[in-house]
Short mmCIF file of C-alpha atoms in Angstrom, two decimals:
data_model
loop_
_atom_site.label_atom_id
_atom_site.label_comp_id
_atom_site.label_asym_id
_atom_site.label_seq_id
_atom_site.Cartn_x
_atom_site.Cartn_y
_atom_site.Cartn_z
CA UNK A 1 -34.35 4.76 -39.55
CA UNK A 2 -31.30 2.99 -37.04
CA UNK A 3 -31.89 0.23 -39.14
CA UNK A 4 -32.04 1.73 -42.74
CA UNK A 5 -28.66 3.17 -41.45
CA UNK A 6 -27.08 0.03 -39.94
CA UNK A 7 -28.12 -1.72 -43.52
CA UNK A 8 -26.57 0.82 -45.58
CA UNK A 9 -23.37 1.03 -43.24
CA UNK A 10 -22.96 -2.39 -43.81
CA UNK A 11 -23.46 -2.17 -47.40
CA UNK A 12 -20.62 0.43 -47.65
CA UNK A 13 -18.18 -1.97 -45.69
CA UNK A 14 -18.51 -4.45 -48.04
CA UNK A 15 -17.39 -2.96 -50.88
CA UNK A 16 -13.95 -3.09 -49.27
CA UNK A 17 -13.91 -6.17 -47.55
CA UNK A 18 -10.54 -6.18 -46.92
CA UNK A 19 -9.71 -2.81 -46.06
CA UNK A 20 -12.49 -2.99 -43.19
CA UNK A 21 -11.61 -6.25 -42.23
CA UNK A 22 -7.87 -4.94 -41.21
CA UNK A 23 -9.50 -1.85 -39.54
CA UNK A 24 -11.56 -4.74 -37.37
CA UNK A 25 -8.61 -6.57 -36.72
CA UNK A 26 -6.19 -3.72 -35.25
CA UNK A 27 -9.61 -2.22 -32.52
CA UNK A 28 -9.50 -6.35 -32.08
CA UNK A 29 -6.14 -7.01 -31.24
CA UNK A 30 -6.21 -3.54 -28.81
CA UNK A 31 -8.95 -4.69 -27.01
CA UNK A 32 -8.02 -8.25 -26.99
CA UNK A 33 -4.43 -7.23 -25.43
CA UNK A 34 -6.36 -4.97 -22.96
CA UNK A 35 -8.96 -7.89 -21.75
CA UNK A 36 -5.97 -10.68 -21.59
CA UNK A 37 -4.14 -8.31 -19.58
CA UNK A 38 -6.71 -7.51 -17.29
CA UNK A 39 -7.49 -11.37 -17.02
CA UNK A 40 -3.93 -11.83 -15.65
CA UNK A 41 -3.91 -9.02 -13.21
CA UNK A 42 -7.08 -11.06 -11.86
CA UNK A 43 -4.99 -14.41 -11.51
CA UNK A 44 -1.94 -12.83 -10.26
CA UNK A 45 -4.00 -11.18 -7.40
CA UNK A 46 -6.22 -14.86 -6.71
CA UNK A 47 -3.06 -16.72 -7.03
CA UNK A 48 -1.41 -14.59 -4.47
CA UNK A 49 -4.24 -14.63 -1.92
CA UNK A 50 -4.80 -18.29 -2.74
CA UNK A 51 -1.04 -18.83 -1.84
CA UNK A 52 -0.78 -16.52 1.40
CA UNK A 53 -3.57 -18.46 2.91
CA UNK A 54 -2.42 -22.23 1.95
CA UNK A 55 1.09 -21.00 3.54
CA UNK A 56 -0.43 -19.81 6.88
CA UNK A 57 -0.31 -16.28 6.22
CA UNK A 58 -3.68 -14.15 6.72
CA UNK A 59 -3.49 -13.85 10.40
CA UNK A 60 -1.84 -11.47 13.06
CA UNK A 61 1.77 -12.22 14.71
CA UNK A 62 3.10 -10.47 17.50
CA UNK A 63 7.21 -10.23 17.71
CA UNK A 64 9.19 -8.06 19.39
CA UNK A 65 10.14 -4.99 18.04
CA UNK A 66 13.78 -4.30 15.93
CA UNK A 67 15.32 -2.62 17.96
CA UNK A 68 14.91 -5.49 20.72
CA UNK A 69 16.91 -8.44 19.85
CA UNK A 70 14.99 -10.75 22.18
CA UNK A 71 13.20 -13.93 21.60
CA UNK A 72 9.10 -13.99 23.35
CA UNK A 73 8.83 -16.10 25.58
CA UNK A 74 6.06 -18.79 27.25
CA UNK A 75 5.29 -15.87 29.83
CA UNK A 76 4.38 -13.18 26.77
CA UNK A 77 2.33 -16.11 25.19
CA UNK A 78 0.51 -16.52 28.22
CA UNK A 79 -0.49 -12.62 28.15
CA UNK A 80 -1.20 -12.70 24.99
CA UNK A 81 -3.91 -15.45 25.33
CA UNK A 82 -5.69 -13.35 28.11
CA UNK A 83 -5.98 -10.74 26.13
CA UNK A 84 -9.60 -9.91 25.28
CA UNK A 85 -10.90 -10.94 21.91
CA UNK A 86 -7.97 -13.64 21.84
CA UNK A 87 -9.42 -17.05 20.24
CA UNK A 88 -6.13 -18.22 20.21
CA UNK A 89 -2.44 -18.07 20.08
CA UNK A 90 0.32 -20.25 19.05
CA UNK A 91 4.26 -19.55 19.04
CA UNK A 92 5.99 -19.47 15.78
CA UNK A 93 9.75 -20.04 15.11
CA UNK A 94 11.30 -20.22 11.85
CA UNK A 95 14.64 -20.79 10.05
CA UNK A 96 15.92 -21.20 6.64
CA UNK A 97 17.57 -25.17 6.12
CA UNK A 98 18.01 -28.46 3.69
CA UNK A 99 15.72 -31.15 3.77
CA UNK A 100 16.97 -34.21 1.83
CA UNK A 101 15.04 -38.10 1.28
CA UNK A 102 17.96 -40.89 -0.08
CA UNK A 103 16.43 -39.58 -3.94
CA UNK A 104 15.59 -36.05 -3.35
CA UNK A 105 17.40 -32.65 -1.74
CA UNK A 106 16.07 -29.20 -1.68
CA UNK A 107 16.36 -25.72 0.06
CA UNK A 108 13.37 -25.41 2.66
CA UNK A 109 11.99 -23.41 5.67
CA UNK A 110 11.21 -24.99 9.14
CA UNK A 111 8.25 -24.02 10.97
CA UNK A 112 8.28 -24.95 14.81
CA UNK A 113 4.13 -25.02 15.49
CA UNK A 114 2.44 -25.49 18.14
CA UNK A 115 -0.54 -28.16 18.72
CA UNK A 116 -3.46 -26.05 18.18
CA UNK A 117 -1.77 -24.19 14.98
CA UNK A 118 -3.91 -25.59 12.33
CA UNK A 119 -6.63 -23.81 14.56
CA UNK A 120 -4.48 -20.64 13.43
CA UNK A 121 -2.69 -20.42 10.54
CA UNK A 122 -4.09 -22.23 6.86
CA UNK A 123 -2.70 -25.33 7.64
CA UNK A 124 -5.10 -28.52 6.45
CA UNK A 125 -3.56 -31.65 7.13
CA UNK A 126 -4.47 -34.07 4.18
CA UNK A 127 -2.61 -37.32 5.33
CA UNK A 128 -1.47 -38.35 8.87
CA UNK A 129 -2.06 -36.44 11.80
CA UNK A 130 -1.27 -33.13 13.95
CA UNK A 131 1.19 -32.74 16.34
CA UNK A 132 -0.01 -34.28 20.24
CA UNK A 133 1.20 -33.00 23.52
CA UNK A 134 3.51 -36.35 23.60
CA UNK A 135 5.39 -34.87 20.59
CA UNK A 136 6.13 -31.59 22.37
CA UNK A 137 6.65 -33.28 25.87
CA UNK A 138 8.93 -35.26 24.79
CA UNK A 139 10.90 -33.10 22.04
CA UNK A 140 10.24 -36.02 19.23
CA UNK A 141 11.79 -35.40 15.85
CA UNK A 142 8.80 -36.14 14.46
CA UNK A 143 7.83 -33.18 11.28
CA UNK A 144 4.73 -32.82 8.90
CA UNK A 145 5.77 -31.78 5.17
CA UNK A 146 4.02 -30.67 2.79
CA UNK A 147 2.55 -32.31 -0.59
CA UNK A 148 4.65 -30.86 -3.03
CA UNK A 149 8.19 -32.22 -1.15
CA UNK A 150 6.34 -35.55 -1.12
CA UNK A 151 5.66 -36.05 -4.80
CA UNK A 152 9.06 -34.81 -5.67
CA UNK A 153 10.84 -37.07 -3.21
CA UNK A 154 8.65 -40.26 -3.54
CA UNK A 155 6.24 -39.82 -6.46
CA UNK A 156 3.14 -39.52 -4.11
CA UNK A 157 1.39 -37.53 -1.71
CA UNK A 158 1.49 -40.43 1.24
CA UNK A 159 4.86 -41.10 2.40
CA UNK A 160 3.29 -41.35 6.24
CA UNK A 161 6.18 -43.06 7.98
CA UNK A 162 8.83 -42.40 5.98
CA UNK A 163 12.21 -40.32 7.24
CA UNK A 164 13.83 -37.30 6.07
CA UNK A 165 16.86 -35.47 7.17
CA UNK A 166 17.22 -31.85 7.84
CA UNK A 167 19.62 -29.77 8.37
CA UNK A 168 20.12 -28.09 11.85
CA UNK A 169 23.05 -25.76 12.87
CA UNK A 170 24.79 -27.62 10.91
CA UNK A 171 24.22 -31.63 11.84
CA UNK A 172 21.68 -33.56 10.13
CA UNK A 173 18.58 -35.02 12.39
CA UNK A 174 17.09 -38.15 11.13
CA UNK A 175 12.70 -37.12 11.45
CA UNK A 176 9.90 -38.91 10.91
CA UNK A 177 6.65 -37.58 8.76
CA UNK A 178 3.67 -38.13 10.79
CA UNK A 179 1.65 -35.69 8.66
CA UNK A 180 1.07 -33.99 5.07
CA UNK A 181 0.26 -30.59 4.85
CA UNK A 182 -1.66 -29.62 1.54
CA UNK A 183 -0.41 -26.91 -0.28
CA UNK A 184 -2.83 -25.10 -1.50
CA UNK A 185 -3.30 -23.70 -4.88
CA UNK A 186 0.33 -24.12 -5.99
CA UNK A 187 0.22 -22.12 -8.41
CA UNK A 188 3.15 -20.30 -7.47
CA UNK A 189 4.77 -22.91 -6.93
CA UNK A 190 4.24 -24.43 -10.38
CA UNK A 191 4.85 -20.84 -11.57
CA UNK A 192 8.40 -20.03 -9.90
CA UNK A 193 9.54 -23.59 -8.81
CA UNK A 194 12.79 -23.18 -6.75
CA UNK A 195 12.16 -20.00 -5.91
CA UNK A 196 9.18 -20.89 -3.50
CA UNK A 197 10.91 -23.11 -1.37
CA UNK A 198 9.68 -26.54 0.69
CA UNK A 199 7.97 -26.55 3.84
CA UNK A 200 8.92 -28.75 6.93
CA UNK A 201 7.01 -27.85 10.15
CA UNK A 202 8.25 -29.29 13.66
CA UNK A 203 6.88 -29.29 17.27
CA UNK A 204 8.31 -26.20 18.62
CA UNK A 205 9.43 -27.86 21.71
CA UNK A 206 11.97 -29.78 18.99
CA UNK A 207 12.48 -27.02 17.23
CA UNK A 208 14.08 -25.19 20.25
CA UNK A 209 16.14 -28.65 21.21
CA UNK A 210 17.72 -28.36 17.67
CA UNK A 211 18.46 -25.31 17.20
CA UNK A 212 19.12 -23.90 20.36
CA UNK A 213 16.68 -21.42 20.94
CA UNK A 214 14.53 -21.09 23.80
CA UNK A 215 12.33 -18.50 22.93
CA UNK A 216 9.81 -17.70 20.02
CA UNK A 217 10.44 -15.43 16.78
CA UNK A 218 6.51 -14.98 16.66
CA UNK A 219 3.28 -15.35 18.17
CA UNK A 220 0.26 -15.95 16.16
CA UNK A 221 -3.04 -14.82 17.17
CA UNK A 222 -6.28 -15.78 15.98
CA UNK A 223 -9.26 -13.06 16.81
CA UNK A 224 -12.75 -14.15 17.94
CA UNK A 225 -14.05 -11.44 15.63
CA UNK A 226 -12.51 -11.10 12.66
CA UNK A 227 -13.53 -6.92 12.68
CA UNK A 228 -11.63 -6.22 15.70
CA UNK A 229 -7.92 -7.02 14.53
CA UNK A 230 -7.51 -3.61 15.27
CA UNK A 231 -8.80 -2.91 18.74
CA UNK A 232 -7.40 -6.34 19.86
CA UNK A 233 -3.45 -5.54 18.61
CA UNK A 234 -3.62 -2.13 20.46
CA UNK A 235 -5.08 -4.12 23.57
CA UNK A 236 -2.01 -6.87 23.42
CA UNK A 237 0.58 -4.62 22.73
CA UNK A 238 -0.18 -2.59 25.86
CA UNK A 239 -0.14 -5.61 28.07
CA UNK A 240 2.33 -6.54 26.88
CA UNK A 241 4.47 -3.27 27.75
CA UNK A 242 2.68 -2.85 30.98
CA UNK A 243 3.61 -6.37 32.18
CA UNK A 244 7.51 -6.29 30.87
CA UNK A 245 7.49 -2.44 31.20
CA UNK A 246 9.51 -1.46 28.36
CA UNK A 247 7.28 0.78 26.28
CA UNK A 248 7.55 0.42 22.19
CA UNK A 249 9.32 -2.92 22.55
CA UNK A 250 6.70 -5.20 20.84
CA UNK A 251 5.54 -4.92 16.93
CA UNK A 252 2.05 -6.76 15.80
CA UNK A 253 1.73 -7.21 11.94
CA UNK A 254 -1.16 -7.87 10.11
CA UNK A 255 -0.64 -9.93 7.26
CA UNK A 256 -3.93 -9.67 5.88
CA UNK A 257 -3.86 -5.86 5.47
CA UNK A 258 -0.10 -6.86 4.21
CA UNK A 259 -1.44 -8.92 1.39
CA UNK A 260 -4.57 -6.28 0.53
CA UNK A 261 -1.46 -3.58 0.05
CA UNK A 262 -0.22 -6.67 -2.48
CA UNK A 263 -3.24 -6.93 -4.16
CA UNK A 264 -3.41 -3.04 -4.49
CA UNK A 265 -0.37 -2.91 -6.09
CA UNK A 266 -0.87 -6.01 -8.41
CA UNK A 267 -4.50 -4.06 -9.20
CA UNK A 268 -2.28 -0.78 -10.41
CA UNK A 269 0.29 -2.69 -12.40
CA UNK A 270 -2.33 -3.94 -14.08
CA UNK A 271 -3.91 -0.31 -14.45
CA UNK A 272 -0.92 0.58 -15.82
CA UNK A 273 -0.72 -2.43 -18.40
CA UNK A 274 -3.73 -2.66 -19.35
CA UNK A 275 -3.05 1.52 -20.45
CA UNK A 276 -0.24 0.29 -22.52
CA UNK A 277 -2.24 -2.13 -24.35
CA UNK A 278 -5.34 1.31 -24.53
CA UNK A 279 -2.82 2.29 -26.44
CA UNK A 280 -2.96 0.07 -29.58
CA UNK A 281 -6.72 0.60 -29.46
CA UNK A 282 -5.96 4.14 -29.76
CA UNK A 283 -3.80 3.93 -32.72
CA UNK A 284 -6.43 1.39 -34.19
CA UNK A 285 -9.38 3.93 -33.88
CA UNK A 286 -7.00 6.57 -35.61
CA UNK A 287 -7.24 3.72 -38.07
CA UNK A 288 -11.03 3.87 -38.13
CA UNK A 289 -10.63 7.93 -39.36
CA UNK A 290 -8.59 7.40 -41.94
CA UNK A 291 -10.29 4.30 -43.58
CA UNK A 292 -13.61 7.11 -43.01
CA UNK A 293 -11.63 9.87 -44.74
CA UNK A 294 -10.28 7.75 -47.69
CA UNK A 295 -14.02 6.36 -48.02
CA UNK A 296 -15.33 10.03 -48.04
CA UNK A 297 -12.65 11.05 -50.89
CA UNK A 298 -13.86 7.44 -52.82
CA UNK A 299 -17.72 8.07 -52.63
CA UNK A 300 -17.82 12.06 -53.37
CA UNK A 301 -20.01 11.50 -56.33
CA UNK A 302 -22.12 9.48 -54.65
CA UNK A 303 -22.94 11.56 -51.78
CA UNK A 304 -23.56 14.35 -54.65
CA UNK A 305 -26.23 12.38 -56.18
CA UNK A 306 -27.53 11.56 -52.60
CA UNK A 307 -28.08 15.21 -52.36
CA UNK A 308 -29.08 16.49 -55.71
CA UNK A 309 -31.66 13.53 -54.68
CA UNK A 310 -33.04 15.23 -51.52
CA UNK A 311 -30.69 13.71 -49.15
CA UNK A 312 -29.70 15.94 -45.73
CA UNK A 313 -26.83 16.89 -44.43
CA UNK A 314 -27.89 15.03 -41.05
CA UNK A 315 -28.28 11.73 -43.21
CA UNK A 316 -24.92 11.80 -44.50
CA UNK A 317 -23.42 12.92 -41.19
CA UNK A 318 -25.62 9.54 -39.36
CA UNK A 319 -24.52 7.41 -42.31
CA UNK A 320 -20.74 8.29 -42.07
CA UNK A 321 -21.07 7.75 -38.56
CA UNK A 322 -22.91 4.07 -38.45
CA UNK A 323 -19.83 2.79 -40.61
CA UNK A 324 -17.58 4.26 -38.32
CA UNK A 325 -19.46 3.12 -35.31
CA UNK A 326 -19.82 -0.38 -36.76
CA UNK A 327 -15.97 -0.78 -37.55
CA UNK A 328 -15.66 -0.11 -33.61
CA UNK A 329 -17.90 -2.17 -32.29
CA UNK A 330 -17.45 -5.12 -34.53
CA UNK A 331 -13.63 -5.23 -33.30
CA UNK A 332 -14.48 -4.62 -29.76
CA UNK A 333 -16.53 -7.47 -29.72
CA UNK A 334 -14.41 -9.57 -31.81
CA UNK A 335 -11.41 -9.07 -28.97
CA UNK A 336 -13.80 -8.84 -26.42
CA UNK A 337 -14.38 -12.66 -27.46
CA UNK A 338 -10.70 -13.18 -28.50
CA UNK A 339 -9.49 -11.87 -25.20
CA UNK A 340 -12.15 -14.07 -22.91
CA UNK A 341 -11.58 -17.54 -24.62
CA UNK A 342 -7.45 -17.27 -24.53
CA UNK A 343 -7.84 -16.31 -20.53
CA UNK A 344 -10.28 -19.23 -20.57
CA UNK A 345 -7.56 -21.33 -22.19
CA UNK A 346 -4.94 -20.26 -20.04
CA UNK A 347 -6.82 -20.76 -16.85
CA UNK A 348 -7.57 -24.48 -17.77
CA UNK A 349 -3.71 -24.88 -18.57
CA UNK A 350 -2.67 -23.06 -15.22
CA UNK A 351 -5.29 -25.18 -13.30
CA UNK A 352 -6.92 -21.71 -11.86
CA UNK A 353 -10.17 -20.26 -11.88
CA UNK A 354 -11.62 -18.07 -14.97
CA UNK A 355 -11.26 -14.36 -13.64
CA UNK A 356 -11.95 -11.53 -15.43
CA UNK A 357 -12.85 -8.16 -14.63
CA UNK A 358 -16.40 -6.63 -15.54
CA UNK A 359 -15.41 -3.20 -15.55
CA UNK A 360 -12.45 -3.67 -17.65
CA UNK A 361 -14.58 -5.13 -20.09
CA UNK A 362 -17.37 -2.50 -19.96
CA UNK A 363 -14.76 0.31 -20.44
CA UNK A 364 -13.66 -1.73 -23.66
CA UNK A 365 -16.74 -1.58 -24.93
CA UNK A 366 -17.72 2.35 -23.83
CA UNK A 367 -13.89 3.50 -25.20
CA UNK A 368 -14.47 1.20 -28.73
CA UNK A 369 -17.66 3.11 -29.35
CA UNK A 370 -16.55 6.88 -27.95
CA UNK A 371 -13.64 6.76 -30.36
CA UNK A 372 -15.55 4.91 -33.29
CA UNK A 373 -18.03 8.07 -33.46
CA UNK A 374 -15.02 10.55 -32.17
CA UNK A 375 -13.06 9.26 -35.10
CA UNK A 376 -15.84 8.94 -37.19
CA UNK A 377 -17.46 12.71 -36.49
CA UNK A 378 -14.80 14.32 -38.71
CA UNK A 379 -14.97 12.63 -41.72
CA UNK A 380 -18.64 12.54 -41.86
CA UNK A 381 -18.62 15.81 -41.33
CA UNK A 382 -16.52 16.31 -44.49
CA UNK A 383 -18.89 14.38 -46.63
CA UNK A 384 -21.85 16.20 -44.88
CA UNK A 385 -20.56 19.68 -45.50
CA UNK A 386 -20.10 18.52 -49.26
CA UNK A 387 -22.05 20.39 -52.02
CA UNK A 388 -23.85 18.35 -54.52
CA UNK A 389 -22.26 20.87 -57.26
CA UNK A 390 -19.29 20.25 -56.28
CA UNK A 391 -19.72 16.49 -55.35
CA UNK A 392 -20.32 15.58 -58.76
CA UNK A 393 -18.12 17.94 -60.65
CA UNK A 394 -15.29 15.08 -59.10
CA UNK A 395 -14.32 12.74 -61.94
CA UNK A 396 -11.72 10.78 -60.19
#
């Protein structure tokens, strides 16, 4: 019977070829629009997660609080790495600054690190080496960069050896690279270019000398279980107040629950996107009813002989609905397709991995065939109701 139906559906299509063939098209292009906006929600959200974690930025970092002006010292640090549940903890300092090679100047932020910050923060060193305790003894301008400053200012990742100046309080220090620091995905960077900008990391100990400062902006902290973030920032925040005892004076921030609020609002932009582009599917399975309705007004005699012939109302009504149904799921599948090879395209062009989202794509495929027997019901329900008398009685 399904497939007496499914034949004869596909019969009836063909006698319009074009006329079904644009009706295909539009439910193709909605769901195509919805699927290649879905697949970029996906990249956005691995792109930024990718990106926070190449830059150092899926830990914990204790500061003190806003309304406390002052820097952390080596005594907090110490506290801080006695806490229970501490793996580790490594100041931070950071300032906005130029970096320049005799070919090559750009806008960058310096990082003063610790030794054991690699243990930390995403920091893989591809070329070179880390910091040693002789480079924060001995306040060396010594500085790692990363990869991306390196290509631009010598046209390859190695430039081991090779000086830079930056820019600190205003005089420029001659350093030397003694490491580079991959970074990462890059796809951001590739993405927004200036607006991301270099990175130029520095024993802190040299940091301080050249900028003056002889405290910390941060302390990052590195838990021995990841599941306990929670319990462990409670636990360093009070020793901290107990030992300097000024209550409310220290702020902890958790970066990764920073970048899962990110992700959840990249996830309902892309709710909300991917309901604009629901809405050409909409207005193409509106399409589907009409094409039903003007094929119902074309085939009246037909569906009088059908019935003078011994055919049922719940024939017509299942045959009405197959050619609706098959208009539907033809173009879901056709954008379904459409929409997965451009992502596919577009992740090989952006370098990034293929993501899409199952769900999206199973509610593509659920809405295509809800409206294409929704939009078919009442049109096959018109030719069903039909009287053979008055079915052929039409002559036009």
């Amino acid at each position: 019977m399904i497939l007496f139906l499914l034949s004869s559906a596909v019969r009836s299509l063909t006698r319009k070829k074009s006329r079904a063939a644009l009706t295909i098209l539009g439910v193709a292009i909605g769901v195509a629009s919805v699927t290649l906006v879905s697949s970029i929600g996906q990249y956005g959200s691995a792109a930024l997660s990718d990106e926070l974690e190449s830059l150092g930025l899926s830990g914990m970092t204790i500061s003190a609080a806003e309304s406390n002006d002052a820097l952390l010292s080596e005594e907090e640090l110490a506290v801080i790495q006695d806490c229970p549940g501490v793996q580790a903890a490594t100041p931070v300092l950071v300032t906005t600054t130029e970096v320049s090679s005799k070919r090559y100047h750009t806008n960058a932020l310096a990082w003063g690190i610790d030794t054991n910050a690699d243990d930390i923060i995403s920091l893989e060193i591809c070329y070179g080496r880390m910091f040693d305790r002789t480079d924060l003894r001995n306040q060396k301008n010594v500085c790692l960069v990363d990869e991306t400053f390196a290509q631009n200012a010598y046209a390859r990742s190695n430039i081991i050896g090779k000086s830079i100046t930056l820019l600190c309080n205003g005089v420029e220090q001659q350093f030397e690279v003694v490491g580079i620091a991959k970074t990462g995905s890059g796809l951001l960077q590739n993405m927004m270019g200036s607006y991301i900008p270099t990175f130029v990391y520095l024993p802190y100990t040299t940091f301080q000398k050249c900028t003056g400062r002889s405290g910390f902006d941060q302390i990052a902290v590195k838990a021995s279980d990841s599941g306990g973030l929670e319990s462990m920032e409670q636990t360093i925040l009070a020793r901290l107040e107990q030992e300097s005892d000024q209550p409310e004076a220290y702020t902890a921030n958790d970066i990764a629950k920073q970048r899962e609020s990110l992700n959840g609002m990249l996830d309902m932009i892309t709710l909300i996107l991917s309901a604009v582009g629901a809405v050409s599917l909409l207005v193409a399975s509106l399409s589907i009813m009409t094409v039903m309705l003007v094929s119902v007004s074309e085939r009246t005699r037909e569906i009088g002989v059908k019935k003078s012939l011994g055919a049922t109302r719940r024939s017509i009504l299942l045959e009405f609905l197959f050619e609706a149904l098959l208009l539907s799921l033809t173009g879901c599948l056709l954008g379904l397709a459409a929409g997965c090879l451009l992502s596919l395209g577009g992740s090989v062009l952006l370098n990034a991995s293929f993501q899409m989202r199952g769900d999206i794509l199973a509610l593509s495929l659920l809405f295509s065939v809800f409206s294409g027997v929704i939009f078919g019901v009442y049109p096959a329900y018109q030719a069903a109701k039909l009287r053979p008398v008055d079915a052929l009685r039409r002559t036009d």
